Amino acid sequence: MLGLLWPRLRTAGRLLNVNSRVPSGGKRVYSEQPRRNPDFGSISDADIARFEIIIPKRVITSPEVLDSANVDWMVSCRGNSKVLLKPKSTQEVSDILALCSERHLAVVPQGGNTGLVGGGVPVHDEVILSSQLMDSIISVDETTGVLVCQAGCVLERLETYLSDVNLIPPYDLGAKGSCHIGGNVATNAGGLRFLRYGSLHGNVLGLEVVLADGKVLDLMSVLRKDNTGYDMKQLFIGSEGSLGFITTVSLLCPRKPTSINVAFLAVTSFEDVVKLLKSAKSGLGEILSAFEFIDMSAMEGVETYLELKDPLRDCSNRLYNFYVLIETHGFHSDHDSRRLDDWLADSMDSGLVENGTVAADYRQMLSLWQFRERISEAVKHEGRVAKYDISLSLESYYRVVTATRERFGGSVHRVTGYGHVGDGNLHLNVVTDESARDLRDDLDKFVMEWVREAKGSISAEHGIGLHKRGYLHYSKSSTAIHLMKDIKKLFDPTGILNPYKLFI
Amino acid sequence: MAAAGMKIMVGCKRVIDYAVKVRVRPDKTGVVTEGVKHSMNPFDEIAVEEAVRLREKKLAGELIAVSCGPKECGETLRTALAMGFDRAIHVEINDPKVYETLSPLHVSKIFAKLVEKEKPGLVILGKQAIDDDCNQTGQMLAGLLRWPQATFTSKLSVNGDSADITREVDGGLETIKVSLPAVVTADLRLNEPRYATLPNIMKAKKKPMDKVNPTELGVDLSPRVEILKVEEPPVREAGVKVDNVDELINRLKNEACVI
């Protein structure tokens, strides 16, 4: 009956992810694709002409380009924006937003469009404001490690540039070939180096942001320490484009390690994974840079769908229960290798590690990382993947996987857990049939409830965007959420920046 | 020669890792090797893997890894031992000047002497080293030993006292049969080298590594080549768009000077 009152919207033949939440009354409410806010203006020819004056030849209305800009990387949601704008400078962004503010035109900031929660694409006809042409690297200081660049710089390009001056970005993601630093900052991207170099909240030293009304907010700095009033830039980091459009970033970059090692280890139980983590923190200390884990199901998926073979397949030819991938970063090749070797020898002798290998060269390093980085790709072949990116205490960490497996194992293709165990961040993937929508709703509810009970985070890294709005209250109190909405109203009174995202 | 007991000798060269961005030394006499990651030449890894597989098929007996160079070559040899080799021979060359001008002819002479001593039934080398790209050592060694050679091997099957080989050549694949003993050089598609697992890495530490002085072998390592200058290749310039055909022809003629 509710189905009649809330018609499901099909876009491009794909149904939007349906989030359901169960308020304490017990009644099921589906929060679907939000209705278009009637207070927003609609793009007119006059608007297009005015945009053309601000950014000549960079007002895109061609259907082919808009087609791909309207849909996210996961192909999970599609909007119908008719205009894509590509400013090159902060001034242009300012003029654009001033105009949008005047005309009440909704805007969706878009970086590399690699987000996983539908936060970077329009829901309806929001103007897409792209950082693609804002890709200048402004300066880099080799001594302090501070990089200043525009928000549209692609991470991989920054990595290459920084490499020449012996620096690296403090974060690294699978999407690095496409993601923009502005988007990474707006989503507080975590990634594979988090364990060693920490959060963007610590590494971003300054920002330049354009607010909803076009006002330029200069929070730029190259200073490490600056206790002068409220640290406003922290608000924008992780704000998912809802409080302002980031135009320039000042980022603290660590020195590029000259010695990198990768070890791939097999352990018997998750308790052993945790013990190994503790041991690695002291045994490898400051050279420990990444500590990832993969369960047997994920390894099996990678072997089956990507035709890679578990590097530790022994003569009994079986898969191990858990795998751990460790990376070290240091500056003394001999010292690091010896330290790693000694620690591995101890771990094997004590029986904590069943088997393992150390990459002999870069080729093997890249090859070993594949077993962790391509799990997503592998399981995609098997069906529709429900992905949960959660944070939990180490006690609860793997229990959510076993609980999900117990409850749903029989009715799904696969339940697998893998991820940044060193950061307490788990990627839980459940592969179902494409058609099993009700099952996925139950699954969502089950996992989110479980995480709430365990006082975990329902979104460790990926953010809220469109898809997880229904679960924000699982991890944040209503007082907190109300304050967030107040802040949003303060920065964006007419709500034109990335509407329909973050909050219900 | 009985295949089951057949000794195999494999060469393992320590080279700058393929993923490293190589830089020219400021004095332009060579490339920077200090503090730069080195590893086993990828084609040699493939050669090592092939030998281990032959032994697993019970077509080989003792596996010996050989490397020529400074003390760091010991690490390269330990990798081979960890992949399953039994013994390593480290031909020590500690003088950096001598090492810098060490060339395929020197190396093949060293190997020829070792072959005389060890009498392997098969020598497998990588087809070329990724630092000098010479692609000569295997061929020269076969010449010195007057043995058959099978270069650019992508498939190897040993049958008693001969081997069937598939070679990768410009025109496609060539199948030949060589009698053993022979020199084989390994190409990329011969196999995919295994990862050395921890238990084997630990065992490798205890396996024998003999040190040999090239003068003991009676090989003269005087340089046959003098390096005059080492330079970076010219920086690749950005492509240029032209507005019309006339401009294209003009620039091809007057700037690029190709027509």
PDB file of N, CA, C and O in Angstrom, chain A residues 144-195:
ATOM      1  N   THR A 144      59.547  21.907   3.879  1.00  0.00           N
ATOM      2  CA  THR A 144      58.418  21.717   4.793  1.00  0.00           C
ATOM      3  C   THR A 144      57.468  20.645   4.283  1.00  0.00           C
ATOM      4  O   THR A 144      56.655  20.123   5.024  1.00  0.00           O
ATOM      5  N   GLY A 145      57.550  20.336   3.003  1.00  0.00           N
ATOM      6  CA  GLY A 145      56.648  19.333   2.435  1.00  0.00           C
ATOM      7  C   GLY A 145      55.273  19.866   2.115  1.00  0.00           C
ATOM      8  O   GLY A 145      54.334  19.118   1.904  1.00  0.00           O
ATOM      9  N   VAL A 146      55.118  21.179   2.064  1.00  0.00           N
ATOM     10  CA  VAL A 146      53.784  21.743   1.841  1.00  0.00           C
ATOM     11  C   VAL A 146      53.521  21.940   0.357  1.00  0.00           C
ATOM     12  O   VAL A 146      54.271  22.602  -0.354  1.00  0.00           O
ATOM     13  N   LEU A 147      52.422  21.362  -0.086  1.00  0.00           N
ATOM     14  CA  LEU A 147      51.987  21.477  -1.477  1.00  0.00           C
ATOM     15  C   LEU A 147      50.783  22.397  -1.527  1.00  0.00           C
ATOM     16  O   LEU A 147      49.862  22.262  -0.715  1.00  0.00           O
ATOM     17  N   VAL A 148      50.790  23.337  -2.456  1.00  0.00           N
ATOM     18  CA  VAL A 148      49.607  24.177  -2.642  1.00  0.00           C
ATOM     19  C   VAL A 148      49.130  23.962  -4.068  1.00  0.00           C
ATOM     20  O   VAL A 148      49.897  24.091  -5.019  1.00  0.00           O
ATOM     21  N   CYS A 149      47.857  23.614  -4.224  1.00  0.00           N
ATOM     22  CA  CYS A 149      47.357  23.364  -5.573  1.00  0.00           C
ATOM     23  C   CYS A 149      45.862  23.632  -5.647  1.00  0.00           C
ATOM     24  O   CYS A 149      45.186  23.750  -4.631  1.00  0.00           O
ATOM     25  N   GLN A 150      45.365  23.712  -6.888  1.00  0.00           N
ATOM     26  CA  GLN A 150      43.934  23.900  -7.069  1.00  0.00           C
ATOM     27  C   GLN A 150      43.216  22.587  -6.819  1.00  0.00           C
ATOM     28  O   GLN A 150      43.796  21.500  -6.912  1.00  0.00           O
ATOM     29  N   ALA A 151      41.907  22.702  -6.576  1.00  0.00           N
ATOM     30  CA  ALA A 151      41.138  21.538  -6.137  1.00  0.00           C
ATOM     31  C   ALA A 151      40.948  20.461  -7.196  1.00  0.00           C
ATOM     32  O   ALA A 151      40.613  19.328  -6.877  1.00  0.00           O
ATOM     33  N   GLY A 152      41.173  20.802  -8.466  1.00  0.00           N
ATOM     34  CA  GLY A 152      40.894  19.819  -9.516  1.00  0.00           C
ATOM     35  C   GLY A 152      42.092  18.976  -9.900  1.00  0.00           C
ATOM     36  O   GLY A 152      42.051  18.241 -10.886  1.00  0.00           O
ATOM     37  N   CYS A 153      43.177  19.021  -9.132  1.00  0.00           N
ATOM     38  CA  CYS A 153      44.349  18.206  -9.450  1.00  0.00           C
ATOM     39  C   CYS A 153      44.038  16.750  -9.157  1.00  0.00           C
ATOM     40  O   CYS A 153      43.554  16.416  -8.086  1.00  0.00           O
ATOM     41  N   VAL A 154      44.387  15.896 -10.110  1.00  0.00           N
ATOM     42  CA  VAL A 154      44.166  14.459  -9.932  1.00  0.00           C
ATOM     43  C   VAL A 154      45.250  13.905  -9.014  1.00  0.00           C
ATOM     44  O   VAL A 154      46.427  14.233  -9.161  1.00  0.00           O
ATOM     45  N   LEU A 155      44.880  13.072  -8.088  1.00  0.00           N
ATOM     46  CA  LEU A 155      45.815  12.575  -7.078  1.00  0.00           C
ATOM     47  C   LEU A 155      47.052  11.920  -7.684  1.00  0.00           C
ATOM     48  O   LEU A 155      48.179  12.157  -7.246  1.00  0.00           O
ATOM     49  N   GLU A 156      46.846  11.118  -8.714  1.00  0.00           N
ATOM     50  CA  GLU A 156      47.990  10.416  -9.296  1.00  0.00           C
ATOM     51  C   GLU A 156      49.000  11.385  -9.891  1.00  0.00           C
ATOM     52  O   GLU A 156      50.208  11.201  -9.806  1.00  0.00           O
ATOM     53  N   ARG A 157      48.461  12.458 -10.490  1.00  0.00           N
ATOM     54  CA  ARG A 157      49.355  13.458 -11.075  1.00  0.00           C
ATOM     55  C   ARG A 157      50.143  14.157  -9.967  1.00  0.00           C
ATOM     56  O   ARG A 157      51.336  14.428 -10.099  1.00  0.00           O
ATOM     57  N   LEU A 158      49.484  14.421  -8.863  1.00  0.00           N
ATOM     58  CA  LEU A 158      50.173  15.034  -7.729  1.00  0.00           C
ATOM     59  C   LEU A 158      51.267  14.102  -7.231  1.00  0.00           C
ATOM     60  O   LEU A 158      52.374  14.525  -6.910  1.00  0.00           O
ATOM     61  N   GLU A 159      50.952  12.816  -7.191  1.00  0.00           N
ATOM     62  CA  GLU A 159      51.924  11.845  -6.723  1.00  0.00           C
ATOM     63  C   GLU A 159      53.182  11.865  -7.591  1.00  0.00           C
ATOM     64  O   GLU A 159      54.308  11.857  -7.081  1.00  0.00           O
ATOM     65  N   THR A 160      52.967  11.898  -8.904  1.00  0.00           N
ATOM     66  CA  THR A 160      54.104  11.930  -9.831  1.00  0.00           C
ATOM     67  C   THR A 160      54.918  13.202  -9.636  1.00  0.00           C
ATOM     68  O   THR A 160      56.148  13.187  -9.578  1.00  0.00           O
ATOM     69  N   TYR A 161      54.216  14.320  -9.531  1.00  0.00           N
ATOM     70  CA  TYR A 161      54.883  15.612  -9.370  1.00  0.00           C
ATOM     71  C   TYR A 161      55.692  15.656  -8.080  1.00  0.00           C
ATOM     72  O   TYR A 161      56.846  16.078  -8.046  1.00  0.00           O
ATOM     73  N   LEU A 162      55.068  15.185  -7.010  1.00  0.00           N
ATOM     74  CA  LEU A 162      55.725  15.208  -5.703  1.00  0.00           C
ATOM     75  C   LEU A 162      56.923  14.275  -5.672  1.00  0.00           C
ATOM     76  O   LEU A 162      57.910  14.538  -4.994  1.00  0.00           O
ATOM     77  N   SER A 163      56.828  13.182  -6.422  1.00  0.00           N
ATOM     78  CA  SER A 163      57.904  12.203  -6.438  1.00  0.00           C
ATOM     79  C   SER A 163      59.220  12.840  -6.874  1.00  0.00           C
ATOM     80  O   SER A 163      60.285  12.509  -6.347  1.00  0.00           O
ATOM     81  N   ASP A 164      59.138  13.770  -7.806  1.00  0.00           N
ATOM     82  CA  ASP A 164      60.349  14.432  -8.285  1.00  0.00           C
ATOM     83  C   ASP A 164      61.058  15.223  -7.203  1.00  0.00           C
ATOM     84  O   ASP A 164      62.244  15.499  -7.315  1.00  0.00           O
ATOM     85  N   VAL A 165      60.322  15.654  -6.186  1.00  0.00           N
ATOM     86  CA  VAL A 165      60.971  16.372  -5.085  1.00  0.00           C
ATOM     87  C   VAL A 165      60.975  15.523  -3.822  1.00  0.00           C
ATOM     88  O   VAL A 165      60.993  16.042  -2.709  1.00  0.00           O
ATOM     89  N   ASN A 166      60.922  14.196  -4.038  1.00  0.00           N
ATOM     90  CA  ASN A 166      61.034  13.254  -2.922  1.00  0.00           C
ATOM     91  C   ASN A 166      59.959  13.395  -1.857  1.00  0.00           C
ATOM     92  O   ASN A 166      60.220  13.246  -0.671  1.00  0.00           O
ATOM     93  N   LEU A 167      58.753  13.685  -2.302  1.00  0.00           N
ATOM     94  CA  LEU A 167      57.614  13.746  -1.381  1.00  0.00           C
ATOM     95  C   LEU A 167      56.528  12.809  -1.903  1.00  0.00           C
ATOM     96  O   LEU A 167      56.537  12.426  -3.070  1.00  0.00           O
ATOM     97  N   ILE A 168      55.591  12.472  -1.019  1.00  0.00           N
ATOM     98  CA  ILE A 168      54.408  11.716  -1.450  1.00  0.00           C
ATOM     99  C   ILE A 168      53.169  12.347  -0.837  1.00  0.00           C
ATOM    100  O   ILE A 168      53.252  12.995   0.202  1.00  0.00           O
ATOM    101  N   PRO A 169      52.015  12.168  -1.475  1.00  0.00           N
ATOM    102  CA  PRO A 169      50.790  12.641  -0.812  1.00  0.00           C
ATOM    103  C   PRO A 169      50.593  11.830   0.472  1.00  0.00           C
ATOM    104  O   PRO A 169      50.982  10.663   0.517  1.00  0.00           O
ATOM    105  N   PRO A 170      49.974  12.415   1.489  1.00  0.00           N
ATOM    106  CA  PRO A 170      49.805  11.671   2.739  1.00  0.00           C
ATOM    107  C   PRO A 170      48.698  10.625   2.667  1.00  0.00           C
ATOM    108  O   PRO A 170      48.443   9.928   3.643  1.00  0.00           O
ATOM    109  N   TYR A 171      48.018  10.528   1.517  1.00  0.00           N
ATOM    110  CA  TYR A 171      46.957   9.547   1.396  1.00  0.00           C
ATOM    111  C   TYR A 171      47.013   8.913   0.011  1.00  0.00           C
ATOM    112  O   TYR A 171      47.584   9.483  -0.925  1.00  0.00           O
ATOM    113  N   ASP A 172      46.426   7.732  -0.105  1.00  0.00           N
ATOM    114  CA  ASP A 172      46.459   7.017  -1.373  1.00  0.00           C
ATOM    115  C   ASP A 172      45.192   6.188  -1.508  1.00  0.00           C
ATOM    116  O   ASP A 172      44.771   5.534  -0.547  1.00  0.00           O
ATOM    117  N   LEU A 173      44.562   6.225  -2.670  1.00  0.00           N
ATOM    118  CA  LEU A 173      43.337   5.446  -2.874  1.00  0.00           C
ATOM    119  C   LEU A 173      43.395   4.695  -4.176  1.00  0.00           C
ATOM    120  O   LEU A 173      44.087   5.087  -5.095  1.00  0.00           O
ATOM    121  N   GLY A 174      42.565   3.691  -4.297  1.00  0.00           N
ATOM    122  CA  GLY A 174      42.435   2.972  -5.551  1.00  0.00           C
ATOM    123  C   GLY A 174      42.005   3.888  -6.678  1.00  0.00           C
ATOM    124  O   GLY A 174      42.389   3.690  -7.833  1.00  0.00           O
ATOM    125  N   ALA A 175      41.241   4.934  -6.364  1.00  0.00           N
ATOM    126  CA  ALA A 175      40.699   5.805  -7.416  1.00  0.00           C
ATOM    127  C   ALA A 175      41.680   6.881  -7.855  1.00  0.00           C
ATOM    128  O   ALA A 175      41.318   7.813  -8.573  1.00  0.00           O
ATOM    129  N   LYS A 176      42.942   6.762  -7.467  1.00  0.00           N
ATOM    130  CA  LYS A 176      43.866   7.883  -7.637  1.00  0.00           C
ATOM    131  C   LYS A 176      44.047   8.355  -9.067  1.00  0.00           C
ATOM    132  O   LYS A 176      44.456   9.481  -9.293  1.00  0.00           O
ATOM    133  N   GLY A 177      43.764   7.486 -10.041  1.00  0.00           N
ATOM    134  CA  GLY A 177      43.911   7.914 -11.425  1.00  0.00           C
ATOM    135  C   GLY A 177      42.861   8.915 -11.850  1.00  0.00           C
ATOM    136  O   GLY A 177      42.996   9.555 -12.891  1.00  0.00           O
ATOM    137  N   SER A 178      41.803   9.036 -11.063  1.00  0.00           N
ATOM    138  CA  SER A 178      40.700   9.917 -11.458  1.00  0.00           C
ATOM    139  C   SER A 178      40.265  10.916 -10.399  1.00  0.00           C
ATOM    140  O   SER A 178      39.673  11.943 -10.737  1.00  0.00           O
ATOM    141  N   CYS A 179      40.511  10.629  -9.144  1.00  0.00           N
ATOM    142  CA  CYS A 179      39.916  11.493  -8.114  1.00  0.00           C
ATOM    143  C   CYS A 179      40.642  12.830  -8.008  1.00  0.00           C
ATOM    144  O   CYS A 179      41.833  12.926  -8.288  1.00  0.00           O
ATOM    145  N   HIS A 180      39.898  13.868  -7.634  1.00  0.00           N
ATOM    146  CA  HIS A 180      40.466  15.202  -7.478  1.00  0.00           C
ATOM    147  C   HIS A 180      40.732  15.463  -6.005  1.00  0.00           C
ATOM    148  O   HIS A 180      39.961  15.057  -5.143  1.00  0.00           O
ATOM    149  N   ILE A 181      41.784  16.233  -5.736  1.00  0.00           N
ATOM    150  CA  ILE A 181      42.119  16.512  -4.344  1.00  0.00           C
ATOM    151  C   ILE A 181      40.999  17.262  -3.632  1.00  0.00           C
ATOM    152  O   ILE A 181      40.741  17.025  -2.460  1.00  0.00           O
ATOM    153  N   GLY A 182      40.308  18.132  -4.369  1.00  0.00           N
ATOM    154  CA  GLY A 182      39.189  18.867  -3.758  1.00  0.00           C
ATOM    155  C   GLY A 182      38.124  17.918  -3.253  1.00  0.00           C
ATOM    156  O   GLY A 182      37.608  18.048  -2.141  1.00  0.00           O
ATOM    157  N   GLY A 183      37.806  16.939  -4.084  1.00  0.00           N
ATOM    158  CA  GLY A 183      36.809  15.943  -3.703  1.00  0.00           C
ATOM    159  C   GLY A 183      37.301  15.091  -2.539  1.00  0.00           C
ATOM    160  O   GLY A 183      36.552  14.753  -1.630  1.00  0.00           O
ATOM    161  N   ASN A 184      38.583  14.756  -2.573  1.00  0.00           N
ATOM    162  CA  ASN A 184      39.148  13.958  -1.484  1.00  0.00           C
ATOM    163  C   ASN A 184      39.032  14.711  -0.164  1.00  0.00           C
ATOM    164  O   ASN A 184      38.699  14.126   0.862  1.00  0.00           O
ATOM    165  N   VAL A 185      39.313  16.018  -0.213  1.00  0.00           N
ATOM    166  CA  VAL A 185      39.220  16.810   1.017  1.00  0.00           C
ATOM    167  C   VAL A 185      37.765  16.936   1.443  1.00  0.00           C
ATOM    168  O   VAL A 185      37.423  16.791   2.614  1.00  0.00           O
ATOM    169  N   ALA A 186      36.892  17.166   0.474  1.00  0.00           N
ATOM    170  CA  ALA A 186      35.469  17.322   0.801  1.00  0.00           C
ATOM    171  C   ALA A 186      34.888  16.047   1.398  1.00  0.00           C
ATOM    172  O   ALA A 186      33.905  16.087   2.131  1.00  0.00           O
ATOM    173  N   THR A 187      35.487  14.903   1.087  1.00  0.00           N
ATOM    174  CA  THR A 187      34.963  13.647   1.638  1.00  0.00           C
ATOM    175  C   THR A 187      35.871  13.082   2.722  1.00  0.00           C
ATOM    176  O   THR A 187      35.655  11.977   3.205  1.00  0.00           O
ATOM    177  N   ASN A 188      36.906  13.841   3.096  1.00  0.00           N
ATOM    178  CA  ASN A 188      37.869  13.360   4.100  1.00  0.00           C
ATOM    179  C   ASN A 188      38.328  11.938   3.781  1.00  0.00           C
ATOM    180  O   ASN A 188      38.226  11.014   4.593  1.00  0.00           O
ATOM    181  N   ALA A 189      38.813  11.779   2.561  1.00  0.00           N
ATOM    182  CA  ALA A 189      39.222  10.460   2.108  1.00  0.00           C
ATOM    183  C   ALA A 189      40.251   9.835   3.049  1.00  0.00           C
ATOM    184  O   ALA A 189      41.108  10.516   3.573  1.00  0.00           O
ATOM    185  N   GLY A 190      40.125   8.542   3.236  1.00  0.00           N
ATOM    186  CA  GLY A 190      41.046   7.822   4.118  1.00  0.00           C
ATOM    187  C   GLY A 190      42.119   7.132   3.305  1.00  0.00           C
ATOM    188  O   GLY A 190      43.123   7.716   2.957  1.00  0.00           O
ATOM    189  N   GLY A 191      41.898   5.879   2.976  1.00  0.00           N
ATOM    190  CA  GLY A 191      42.781   5.198   2.038  1.00  0.00           C
ATOM    191  C   GLY A 191      43.831   4.303   2.670  1.00  0.00           C
ATOM    192  O   GLY A 191      43.790   3.961   3.835  1.00  0.00           O
ATOM    193  N   LEU A 192      44.820   3.956   1.838  1.00  0.00           N
ATOM    194  CA  LEU A 192      45.742   2.892   2.201  1.00  0.00           C
ATOM    195  C   LEU A 192      46.910   3.323   3.066  1.00  0.00           C
ATOM    196  O   LEU A 192      47.639   2.475   3.567  1.00  0.00           O
ATOM    197  N   ARG A 193      47.131   4.619   3.213  1.00  0.00           N
ATOM    198  CA  ARG A 193      48.283   5.067   4.010  1.00  0.00           C
ATOM    199  C   ARG A 193      47.861   5.665   5.337  1.00  0.00           C
ATOM    200  O   ARG A 193      48.675   6.225   6.058  1.00  0.00           O
ATOM    201  N   PHE A 194      46.563   5.548   5.625  1.00  0.00           N
ATOM    202  CA  PHE A 194      46.005   6.224   6.795  1.00  0.00           C
ATOM    203  C   PHE A 194      46.720   5.835   8.069  1.00  0.00           C
ATOM    204  O   PHE A 194      46.988   6.656   8.937  1.00  0.00           O
ATOM    205  N   LEU A 195      47.031   4.544   8.147  1.00  0.00           N
ATOM    206  CA  LEU A 195      47.666   4.029   9.355  1.00  0.00           C
ATOM    207  C   LEU A 195      48.926   4.802   9.689  1.00  0.00           C
ATOM    208  O   LEU A 195      49.229   5.080  10.840  1.00  0.00           O
TER     209      LEU A 195
END
